[in-house]
């Protein structure tokens, strides 16, 4: 992902291109693993300010474009090389990968409640699943920023490396995966992700219901205008 002008936020072009790239990779018989990464100090910055305004106005729901599950639903194993900041939905996007590598100095945050609305994109499922319930609840309720090195101290079960080492390590992991037969990788990925895939639709419905309760408050619009990008 490299949309420098928008710092890898979820523009419609980014969503469409990323969805297309995953579909192409999953369909190719000569591909056995996928590495998802960003550029420089950005992995993914989550929703755009315009997108948050559309959610507030009810013109858009995060399920209208299914970006959140592209890594989960990819038939091949996906390694998220989160070398840069993972913000809100951008962090969630990486956590839905099968394997993840974080950077010590980068920021990771589930900052939905910073703007006054409840988490979406399957965050309420995948954060507790990957980080443990206590840390996940703290991240979602408090909406704070966490450096990779702090998440490592708090028990995050991922390699946490200097930023310049994240992508090389992820490529090594992918190369190791690619040594295995493709059919076996697909079968094991399907089995290992089955529980998460089965539970996700119910969590998405619950998150949409919570958005109906929390997104349309005047204070939320004020926060979107005042706090976005800070």
Coordinates of N, CA and C in Angstrom, one line a residue:
X1 N 0.9 -1.2 0.0 CA 0.0 0.0 0.0 C 0.9 1.2 0.0
X2 N 0.7 2.1 -1.0 CA 1.5 3.3 -1.0 C 0.7 4.4 -1.7
X3 N -0.1 5.1 -0.9 CA -0.9 6.3 -1.2 C -0.3 7.4 -0.4
X4 N 0.8 8.0 -0.8 CA 1.5 8.9 0.0 C 0.6 10.2 0.2
X5 N -0.1 10.6 -0.8 CA -0.9 11.8 -0.6 C -1.9 11.7 0.5
X6 N -2.4 10.5 0.7 CA -3.5 10.3 1.7 C -3.0 9.4 2.9
X7 N -1.7 9.2 3.0 CA -1.1 8.5 4.1 C -1.8 7.1 4.3
X8 N -2.1 6.4 3.2 CA -2.7 5.1 3.3 C -4.0 5.0 4.0
X9 N -4.8 6.1 3.9 CA -6.2 6.0 4.5 C -7.0 5.2 3.5
X10 N -8.2 4.9 3.9 CA -9.1 4.0 3.2 C -9.9 4.9 2.2
X11 N -9.3 5.5 1.2 CA -10.0 6.1 0.1 C -10.7 5.0 -0.7
X12 N -11.7 5.3 -1.5 CA -12.4 4.3 -2.3 C -11.4 3.7 -3.3
X13 N -10.4 4.5 -3.8 CA -9.5 3.9 -4.7 C -8.6 2.9 -4.0
X14 N -8.1 3.2 -2.8 CA -7.3 2.3 -2.0 C -8.1 1.0 -1.7
X15 N -9.3 1.1 -1.3 CA -10.2 -0.1 -1.0 C -10.3 -0.9 -2.2
X16 N -10.7 -0.3 -3.4 CA -10.9 -1.1 -4.6 C -9.6 -1.8 -5.1
X17 N -8.5 -1.0 -5.1 CA -7.2 -1.6 -5.6 C -6.8 -2.7 -4.7
X18 N -6.9 -2.6 -3.4 CA -6.4 -3.6 -2.4 C -7.3 -4.8 -2.5
X19 N -8.6 -4.6 -2.7 CA -9.5 -5.8 -2.9 C -9.2 -6.5 -4.1
X20 N -8.9 -5.8 -5.2 CA -8.6 -6.4 -6.5 C -7.2 -7.2 -6.4
X21 N -6.3 -6.6 -5.7 CA -5.0 -7.2 -5.5 C -5.1 -8.6 -4.8
X22 N -5.9 -8.6 -3.7 CA -6.1 -9.8 -2.9 C -6.8 -10.9 -3.8
X23 N -7.8 -10.4 -4.5 CA -8.5 -11.4 -5.4 C -7.6 -12.0 -6.4
X24 N -6.8 -11.2 -7.0 CA -5.8 -11.7 -8.0 C -4.8 -12.6 -7.4
X25 N -4.2 -12.3 -6.3 CA -3.3 -13.1 -5.6 C -3.9 -14.5 -5.2
X26 N -5.1 -14.4 -4.7 CA -5.7 -15.6 -4.3 C -6.1 -16.6 -5.4
X27 N -6.3 -16.0 -6.6 CA -6.7 -16.8 -7.7 C -5.4 -17.4 -8.5
X28 N -4.3 -16.9 -8.3 CA -3.1 -17.3 -9.0 C -2.5 -18.6 -8.4
X29 N -2.3 -19.5 -9.3 CA -1.8 -20.8 -8.8 C -0.3 -20.8 -8.6
X30 N 0.4 -19.7 -9.0 CA 1.8 -19.6 -8.8 C 2.2 -18.8 -7.5
X31 N 1.1 -18.4 -6.8 CA 1.3 -17.6 -5.5 C 1.0 -18.5 -4.3
X32 N 1.8 -18.5 -3.3 CA 1.6 -19.3 -2.1 C 1.5 -18.6 -0.8
X33 N 1.8 -17.3 -0.9 CA 1.7 -16.5 0.3 C 1.6 -15.0 -0.1
X34 N 1.0 -14.2 0.8 CA 0.9 -12.8 0.5 C 1.5 -11.9 1.6
X35 N 2.2 -10.9 1.3 CA 2.7 -10.0 2.3 C 2.1 -8.6 2.0
X36 N 1.5 -8.1 3.1 CA 0.8 -6.8 3.1 C 1.6 -5.8 3.9
X37 N 2.0 -4.7 3.2 CA 2.8 -3.7 4.0 C 2.5 -2.3 3.5
X38 N 3.1 -1.3 4.1 CA 2.8 0.1 3.7 C 4.1 0.7 3.3
X39 N 4.3 2.0 3.5 CA 5.5 2.7 3.1 C 6.0 3.5 4.2
X40 N 7.3 3.7 4.3 CA 8.0 4.5 5.3 C 7.4 4.3 6.7
X41 N 6.8 5.4 7.3 CA 6.3 5.2 8.6 C 4.8 5.0 8.7
X42 N 4.2 4.6 7.6 CA 2.8 4.4 7.6 C 2.5 3.0 7.1
X43 N 1.7 2.2 7.9 CA 1.1 1.0 7.4 C -0.2 1.3 6.8
X44 N -1.2 1.6 7.7 CA -2.5 2.1 7.2 C -3.1 3.0 8.2
X45 N -3.6 4.1 7.7 CA -4.2 5.1 8.6 C -5.7 5.1 8.8
X46 N -6.3 4.0 8.3 CA -7.8 3.8 8.6 C -8.6 4.7 7.7
X47 N -9.8 5.1 8.2 CA -10.8 5.8 7.5 C -10.4 7.2 7.2
X48 N -10.9 7.8 6.1 CA -10.6 9.2 5.7 C -11.6 10.0 6.5
X49 N -11.3 11.3 6.6 CA -12.2 12.2 7.3 C -13.5 12.3 6.5
X50 N -13.4 12.3 5.2 CA -14.7 12.3 4.4 C -15.5 11.1 4.7
X51 N -14.8 9.9 4.8 CA -15.5 8.7 5.0 C -16.2 8.7 6.4
X52 N -15.5 9.3 7.4 CA -16.2 9.4 8.7 C -17.4 10.3 8.7
X53 N -17.3 11.4 7.9 CA -18.4 12.3 7.7 C -19.6 11.5 7.1
X54 N -19.3 10.7 6.1 CA -20.4 9.9 5.4 C -21.0 8.9 6.4
X55 N -20.2 8.3 7.2 CA -20.7 7.4 8.2 C -21.6 8.2 9.2
X56 N -21.2 9.3 9.6 CA -22.0 10.2 10.5 C -23.4 10.5 9.9
X57 N -23.3 10.9 8.6 CA -24.5 11.3 7.9 C -25.4 10.1 7.5
X58 N -24.9 8.9 7.7 CA -25.7 7.8 7.3 C -25.7 7.5 5.8
X59 N -24.7 8.1 5.0 CA -24.6 7.9 3.6 C -23.8 6.6 3.3
X60 N -23.2 6.0 4.3 CA -22.2 5.0 4.1 C -22.1 4.1 5.3
X61 N -22.0 2.8 5.2 CA -21.7 1.9 6.3 C -20.4 1.2 5.9
X62 N -19.6 0.8 6.9 CA -18.3 0.2 6.6 C -18.5 -1.1 5.9
X63 N -19.6 -1.7 6.0 CA -19.9 -3.0 5.2 C -20.2 -2.8 3.8
X64 N -20.3 -1.5 3.3 CA -20.6 -1.3 1.9 C -19.4 -1.6 1.1
X65 N -18.2 -1.6 1.6 CA -17.0 -2.0 1.0 C -16.3 -2.9 1.9
X66 N -16.2 -4.2 1.6 CA -15.7 -5.2 2.6 C -14.2 -5.2 2.4
X67 N -13.5 -4.3 3.1 CA -12.0 -4.3 3.1 C -11.5 -5.1 4.3
X68 N -12.3 -5.0 5.4 CA -11.8 -5.6 6.7 C -11.4 -7.0 6.6
X69 N -12.1 -7.8 5.8 CA -11.9 -9.3 5.8 C -11.1 -9.8 4.6
X70 N -10.4 -8.9 3.8 CA -9.7 -9.3 2.6 C -8.6 -10.3 3.0
X71 N -7.9 -10.0 4.1 CA -6.8 -10.9 4.5 C -7.3 -12.2 5.1
X72 N -8.4 -12.1 5.9 CA -9.0 -13.3 6.5 C -9.5 -14.2 5.4
X73 N -10.2 -13.7 4.4 CA -10.9 -14.5 3.4 C -10.0 -14.8 2.2
X74 N -8.8 -14.3 2.2 CA -7.8 -14.7 1.1 C -7.5 -16.2 1.4
X75 N -7.6 -17.0 0.3 CA -7.3 -18.5 0.5 C -5.9 -18.8 0.9
X76 N -5.0 -17.9 0.7 CA -3.6 -18.1 1.0 C -3.2 -17.4 2.3
X77 N -2.2 -17.9 3.0 CA -1.7 -17.2 4.2 C -1.2 -15.8 3.9
X78 N -1.6 -14.9 4.8 CA -1.2 -13.5 4.6 C -0.3 -13.1 5.8
X79 N 0.8 -12.4 5.5 CA 1.7 -11.8 6.5 C 1.5 -10.3 6.4
X80 N 1.1 -9.7 7.6 CA 1.1 -8.3 7.6 C 2.4 -7.7 8.2
X81 N 3.1 -7.0 7.3 CA 4.4 -6.4 7.7 C 4.0 -5.0 8.1
X82 N 3.6 -4.8 9.3 CA 3.1 -3.5 9.8 C 4.3 -2.6 10.3
X83 N 5.1 -2.2 9.3 CA 6.3 -1.5 9.5 C 6.1 0.0 10.0
X84 N 4.9 0.5 9.7 CA 4.5 1.8 10.0 C 3.3 1.9 10.9
X85 N 2.8 3.1 11.2 CA 1.7 3.2 12.1 C 0.4 2.5 11.5
X86 N -0.3 1.9 12.4 CA -1.6 1.2 12.1 C -2.6 1.9 13.0
X87 N -3.5 2.7 12.3 CA -4.4 3.6 13.0 C -5.8 3.1 12.8
X88 N -6.6 2.8 13.8 CA -8.0 2.5 13.8 C -8.2 1.3 12.9
X89 N -9.0 1.5 11.8 CA -9.3 0.4 10.9 C -8.1 -0.1 10.2
X90 N -7.0 0.7 10.1 CA -5.8 0.2 9.5 C -5.1 -0.8 10.4
X91 N -5.1 -0.6 11.7 CA -4.6 -1.6 12.6 C -5.4 -2.9 12.5
X92 N -6.7 -2.8 12.5 CA -7.6 -3.9 12.3 C -7.3 -4.7 11.1
X93 N -7.1 -4.0 10.0 CA -6.8 -4.6 8.7 C -5.6 -5.6 8.8
X94 N -4.6 -5.1 9.5 CA -3.4 -5.9 9.7 C -3.6 -7.1 10.6
X95 N -4.4 -6.9 11.6 CA -4.7 -8.0 12.6 C -5.4 -9.2 12.0
X96 N -6.2 -8.9 10.9 CA -6.9 -10.0 10.3 C -6.0 -10.9 9.4
X97 N -4.7 -10.5 9.3 CA -3.8 -11.4 8.6 C -3.5 -12.6 9.5
X98 N -2.9 -13.6 8.8 CA -2.6 -14.8 9.6 C -1.4 -14.7 10.5
X99 N -0.4 -13.9 10.0 CA 0.8 -13.6 10.7 C 1.0 -12.1 10.7
X100 N 1.6 -11.5 11.7 CA 1.9 -10.1 11.7 C 3.2 -9.8 12.4
X101 N 3.8 -8.8 11.9 CA 5.1 -8.3 12.4 C 5.0 -6.8 12.6
X102 N 5.3 -6.3 13.8 CA 5.2 -4.9 14.2 C 6.5 -4.2 14.3
X103 N 6.5 -2.9 14.3 CA 7.7 -2.1 14.5 C 7.8 -1.5 15.9
X104 N 8.9 -1.5 16.5 CA 9.1 -1.0 17.9 C 8.6 0.4 18.0
X105 N 9.0 1.3 17.0 CA 8.8 2.7 17.2 C 7.4 3.1 16.6
X106 N 6.7 2.3 15.9 CA 5.5 2.7 15.2 C 4.3 2.7 16.2
X107 N 3.3 3.4 15.9 CA 2.1 3.6 16.8 C 1.0 2.7 16.2
X108 N 0.3 2.0 17.2 CA -0.8 1.1 16.8 C -2.0 1.5 17.8
X109 N -3.1 1.7 17.2 CA -4.2 2.2 18.0 C -5.6 1.8 17.5
X110 N -6.5 1.5 18.4 CA -7.9 1.3 18.0 C -8.6 2.5 18.5
X111 N -8.5 3.6 17.7 CA -8.8 4.9 18.2 C -10.3 5.4 17.8
X112 N -11.1 4.4 17.6 CA -12.5 4.7 17.2 C -13.2 5.6 18.3
X113 N -13.0 5.3 19.5 CA -13.7 6.1 20.6 C -13.1 7.5 20.8
X114 N -11.9 7.7 20.2 CA -11.4 9.1 20.2 C -12.4 10.0 19.5
X115 N -13.1 9.5 18.6 CA -14.1 10.3 17.9 C -15.5 10.2 18.4
X116 N -15.7 9.3 19.5 CA -16.9 9.2 20.1 C -17.8 8.1 19.6
X117 N -17.4 7.3 18.6 CA -18.2 6.2 18.1 C -17.5 4.9 18.4
X118 N -18.3 3.8 18.5 CA -17.8 2.5 18.8 C -17.0 1.8 17.7
X119 N -16.2 0.9 18.0 CA -15.3 0.3 16.9 C -16.2 -0.5 15.9
X120 N -15.6 -0.5 14.7 CA -16.2 -1.3 13.6 C -15.1 -2.1 12.9
X121 N -15.5 -2.6 11.7 CA -14.6 -3.4 10.9 C -14.2 -4.8 11.5
X122 N -15.0 -5.3 12.5 CA -14.6 -6.5 13.1 C -13.6 -6.3 14.3
X123 N -13.4 -5.1 14.7 CA -12.4 -4.8 15.7 C -12.8 -5.5 17.0
X124 N -14.0 -5.6 17.3 CA -14.5 -6.1 18.6 C -14.3 -7.6 18.7
X125 N -14.0 -8.2 17.5 CA -13.7 -9.7 17.5 C -12.2 -9.9 17.4
X126 N -11.5 -9.2 16.5 CA -10.2 -9.6 16.2 C -9.2 -9.1 17.2
X127 N -9.5 -7.9 17.8 CA -8.5 -7.4 18.8 C -8.4 -8.4 20.0
X128 N -9.6 -8.8 20.6 CA -9.4 -9.7 21.7 C -8.8 -11.1 21.3
X129 N -9.2 -11.5 20.1 CA -8.6 -12.7 19.5 C -7.1 -12.7 19.4
X130 N -6.6 -11.6 18.9 CA -5.1 -11.6 18.6 C -4.3 -11.0 19.8
X131 N -4.9 -10.1 20.6 CA -4.1 -9.4 21.6 C -4.5 -9.9 23.1
X132 N -5.6 -10.6 23.2 CA -6.1 -10.9 24.5 C -7.2 -9.9 25.0
X133 N -8.2 -10.4 25.7 CA -9.3 -9.5 26.1 C -8.9 -8.3 26.9
X134 N -8.0 -8.4 27.8 CA -7.7 -7.3 28.7 C -7.1 -6.1 27.9
X135 N -6.1 -6.4 27.2 CA -5.4 -5.4 26.4 C -6.3 -4.8 25.3
X136 N -7.1 -5.7 24.7 CA -8.0 -5.2 23.7 C -9.1 -4.3 24.2
X137 N -9.6 -4.6 25.4 CA -10.6 -3.7 25.9 C -10.0 -2.4 26.3
X138 N -8.8 -2.4 26.8 CA -8.1 -1.2 27.2 C -7.9 -0.3 25.9
X139 N -7.5 -0.9 24.8 CA -7.2 -0.2 23.6 C -8.5 0.4 23.0
X140 N -9.6 -0.4 23.1 CA -10.8 0.1 22.5 C -11.5 1.1 23.3
X141 N -11.6 0.9 24.6 CA -12.2 1.9 25.5 C -11.5 3.2 25.6
X142 N -10.1 3.1 25.8 CA -9.3 4.2 26.0 C -8.9 4.9 24.7
X143 N -8.9 4.2 23.6 CA -8.5 4.8 22.3 C -7.1 5.4 22.3
X144 N -6.2 4.9 23.1 CA -4.9 5.4 23.3 C -3.9 5.0 22.2
X145 N -2.8 5.6 22.1 CA -1.7 5.2 21.2 C -0.7 4.3 21.9
X146 N -0.3 3.2 21.2 CA 0.6 2.3 21.8 C 1.8 2.1 20.8
X147 N 3.0 2.3 21.3 CA 4.2 1.9 20.4 C 4.3 0.4 20.4
X148 N 4.9 -0.1 19.3 CA 5.1 -1.5 19.2 C 5.8 -2.1 20.4
X149 N 6.8 -1.4 20.9 CA 7.6 -1.9 22.0 C 6.8 -2.0 23.2
X150 N 5.8 -1.1 23.4 CA 4.9 -1.3 24.6 C 4.0 -2.5 24.4
X151 N 3.4 -2.7 23.2 CA 2.6 -3.9 23.0 C 3.4 -5.1 23.2
X152 N 4.7 -5.1 22.9 CA 5.5 -6.3 23.1 C 5.6 -6.5 24.6
X153 N 5.9 -5.5 25.4 CA 5.9 -5.6 26.8 C 4.6 -6.1 27.4
X154 N 3.5 -5.7 26.8 CA 2.2 -6.1 27.3 C 1.8 -7.5 26.8
X155 N 2.6 -8.2 26.1 CA 2.4 -9.6 25.8 C 1.8 -9.8 24.4
X156 N 1.9 -8.8 23.5 CA 1.4 -9.0 22.1 C 2.2 -10.2 21.5
X157 N 1.5 -11.2 20.9 CA 2.2 -12.4 20.5 C 2.7 -12.3 19.1
X158 N 3.4 -11.2 18.7 CA 3.9 -10.9 17.4 C 5.4 -10.6 17.5
X159 N 6.2 -10.9 16.5 CA 7.5 -10.3 16.5 C 7.4 -8.8 16.4
X160 N 8.2 -8.1 17.2 CA 8.3 -6.6 17.2 C 9.7 -6.2 17.0
X161 N 10.0 -5.6 15.9 CA 11.4 -5.4 15.4 C 11.6 -4.0 15.1
X162 N 12.9 -3.6 14.9 CA 13.1 -2.2 14.4 C 12.4 -2.1 13.1
X163 N 12.0 -0.9 12.8 CA 11.1 -0.7 11.6 C 11.8 -1.2 10.3
X164 N 13.1 -1.0 10.2 CA 13.8 -1.4 8.9 C 13.9 -2.9 8.8
X165 N 13.6 -3.6 9.9 CA 13.7 -5.1 9.9 C 12.4 -5.8 9.7
X166 N 11.3 -5.0 9.7 CA 9.9 -5.6 9.7 C 9.7 -6.3 8.3
X167 N 9.8 -5.6 7.2 CA 9.5 -6.2 5.9 C 10.5 -7.3 5.6
X168 N 11.8 -7.2 5.8 CA 12.6 -8.4 5.5 C 12.2 -9.6 6.3
X169 N 11.8 -9.4 7.6 CA 11.4 -10.6 8.4 C 10.1 -11.1 7.8
X170 N 9.2 -10.3 7.4 CA 7.9 -10.8 6.9 C 8.2 -11.5 5.6
X171 N 9.1 -11.0 4.8 CA 9.4 -11.7 3.5 C 10.1 -13.1 3.8
X172 N 10.9 -13.2 4.8 CA 11.4 -14.5 5.2 C 10.3 -15.4 5.6
X173 N 9.4 -14.9 6.4 CA 8.2 -15.8 6.8 C 7.5 -16.3 5.6
X174 N 7.2 -15.3 4.7 CA 6.5 -15.7 3.4 C 7.2 -16.7 2.6
X175 N 8.6 -16.5 2.5 CA 9.4 -17.5 1.8 C 9.3 -18.9 2.4
X176 N 9.3 -18.9 3.7 CA 9.2 -20.2 4.4 C 7.9 -20.9 4.1
X177 N 6.8 -20.1 4.1 CA 5.5 -20.6 3.8 C 5.5 -21.1 2.3
X178 N 6.1 -20.4 1.4 CA 6.0 -20.7 0.0 C 6.8 -22.0 -0.3
X179 N 7.5 -22.5 0.6 CA 8.2 -23.8 0.4 C 7.2 -24.9 0.5
X180 N 6.0 -24.7 1.0 CA 5.1 -25.8 1.2 C 4.1 -25.9 0.0
X181 N 3.5 -27.0 -0.2 CA 2.6 -27.2 -1.3 C 1.4 -26.2 -1.2
X182 N 1.0 -25.6 -2.3 CA -0.1 -24.6 -2.2 C -1.4 -25.2 -1.7
X183 N -1.7 -26.4 -2.2 CA -2.9 -27.0 -1.7 C -3.0 -27.2 -0.2
X184 N -1.8 -27.6 0.4 CA -1.8 -27.8 1.8 C -1.9 -26.5 2.6
X185 N -1.3 -25.4 2.0 CA -1.4 -24.1 2.6 C -2.8 -23.6 2.6
X186 N -3.5 -23.8 1.5 CA -4.9 -23.4 1.4 C -5.8 -24.2 2.4
X187 N -5.6 -25.5 2.5 CA -6.4 -26.3 3.3 C -6.2 -25.9 4.8
X188 N -4.9 -25.7 5.2 CA -4.6 -25.4 6.6 C -5.1 -24.0 6.9
X189 N -4.9 -23.0 6.0 CA -5.5 -21.7 6.2 C -7.0 -21.7 6.4
X190 N -7.7 -22.5 5.6 CA -9.1 -22.6 5.7 C -9.5 -23.2 7.1
X191 N -8.8 -24.2 7.5 CA -9.1 -24.8 8.8 C -8.8 -23.8 10.0
X192 N -7.6 -23.2 10.0 CA -7.2 -22.4 11.1 C -8.1 -21.1 11.2
X193 N -8.6 -20.6 10.1 CA -9.4 -19.4 10.1 C -10.9 -19.6 10.2
X194 N -11.3 -20.9 10.2 CA -12.7 -21.2 10.2 C -13.5 -20.6 11.3
X195 N -12.9 -20.7 12.5 CA -13.7 -20.1 13.7 C -13.8 -18.6 13.6
X196 N -12.8 -17.9 13.2 CA -12.9 -16.5 13.1 C -13.9 -16.1 12.0
X197 N -13.8 -16.8 10.9 CA -14.7 -16.5 9.7 C -16.2 -16.7 10.1
X198 N -16.4 -17.8 10.9 CA -17.7 -18.2 11.3 C -18.3 -17.1 12.3
X199 N -17.5 -16.6 13.1 CA -18.0 -15.7 14.2 C -18.1 -14.2 13.7
X200 N -17.3 -13.9 12.6 CA -17.3 -12.5 12.2 C -18.6 -11.9 11.8
X201 N -19.5 -12.6 11.0 CA -20.7 -11.9 10.6 C -21.6 -11.4 11.8
X202 N -21.7 -12.2 12.9 CA -22.4 -11.8 14.0 C -21.8 -10.5 14.7
X203 N -20.5 -10.5 14.8 CA -19.9 -9.3 15.4 C -20.1 -8.1 14.5
X204 N -20.0 -8.3 13.2 CA -20.2 -7.2 12.3 C -21.7 -6.6 12.5
X205 N -22.6 -7.5 12.6 CA -24.0 -7.0 12.8 C -24.1 -6.2 14.1
X206 N -23.5 -6.7 15.2 CA -23.5 -6.1 16.5 C -22.8 -4.7 16.4
X207 N -21.7 -4.6 15.6 CA -21.0 -3.4 15.5 C -21.8 -2.3 14.7
X208 N -22.6 -2.8 13.7 CA -23.5 -1.9 13.0 C -24.6 -1.4 13.9
X209 N -25.1 -2.2 14.7 CA -26.1 -1.8 15.7 C -25.6 -0.7 16.6
X210 N -24.4 -1.0 17.1 CA -23.7 0.0 18.0 C -23.5 1.3 17.2
X211 N -23.1 1.2 16.0 CA -22.9 2.5 15.2 C -24.2 3.3 15.1
X212 N -25.3 2.6 14.9 CA -26.6 3.3 14.9 C -26.9 4.0 16.2
X213 N -26.4 3.5 17.3 CA -26.6 4.1 18.6 C -25.6 5.2 18.9
X214 N -24.4 5.1 18.3 CA -23.3 6.0 18.8 C -22.8 7.0 17.7
X215 N -23.0 6.7 16.4 CA -22.4 7.5 15.4 C -23.0 8.8 15.1
X216 N -24.3 9.0 15.4 CA -25.1 10.1 14.9 C -25.2 11.2 16.0
X217 N -24.4 11.2 17.0 CA -24.4 12.2 18.0 C -23.7 13.5 17.5
X218 N -24.2 14.7 17.8 CA -23.6 15.9 17.4 C -22.1 16.0 17.8
X219 N -21.8 15.4 19.0 CA -20.5 15.5 19.5 C -19.5 14.7 18.6
X220 N -20.0 13.6 18.0 CA -19.2 12.8 17.1 C -18.7 13.6 15.9
X221 N -19.7 14.4 15.3 CA -19.3 15.2 14.2 C -18.3 16.3 14.6
X222 N -18.5 16.8 15.8 CA -17.5 17.8 16.3 C -16.1 17.2 16.5
X223 N -16.1 16.0 17.0 CA -14.8 15.4 17.2 C -14.1 15.0 15.8
X224 N -14.9 14.6 14.9 CA -14.4 14.3 13.5 C -13.7 15.5 12.9
X225 N -14.4 16.6 13.1 CA -13.9 17.9 12.5 C -12.6 18.4 13.3
X226 N -12.7 18.2 14.6 CA -11.6 18.9 15.5 C -10.4 18.0 15.6
X227 N -10.6 16.7 15.7 CA -9.5 15.8 16.1 C -8.9 15.0 15.0
X228 N -9.5 14.9 13.8 CA -9.0 14.0 12.8 C -7.5 14.4 12.4
X229 N -6.7 13.4 12.4 CA -5.3 13.6 12.0 C -4.4 14.0 13.1
X230 N -5.0 14.2 14.3 CA -4.1 14.6 15.4 C -3.7 13.4 16.3

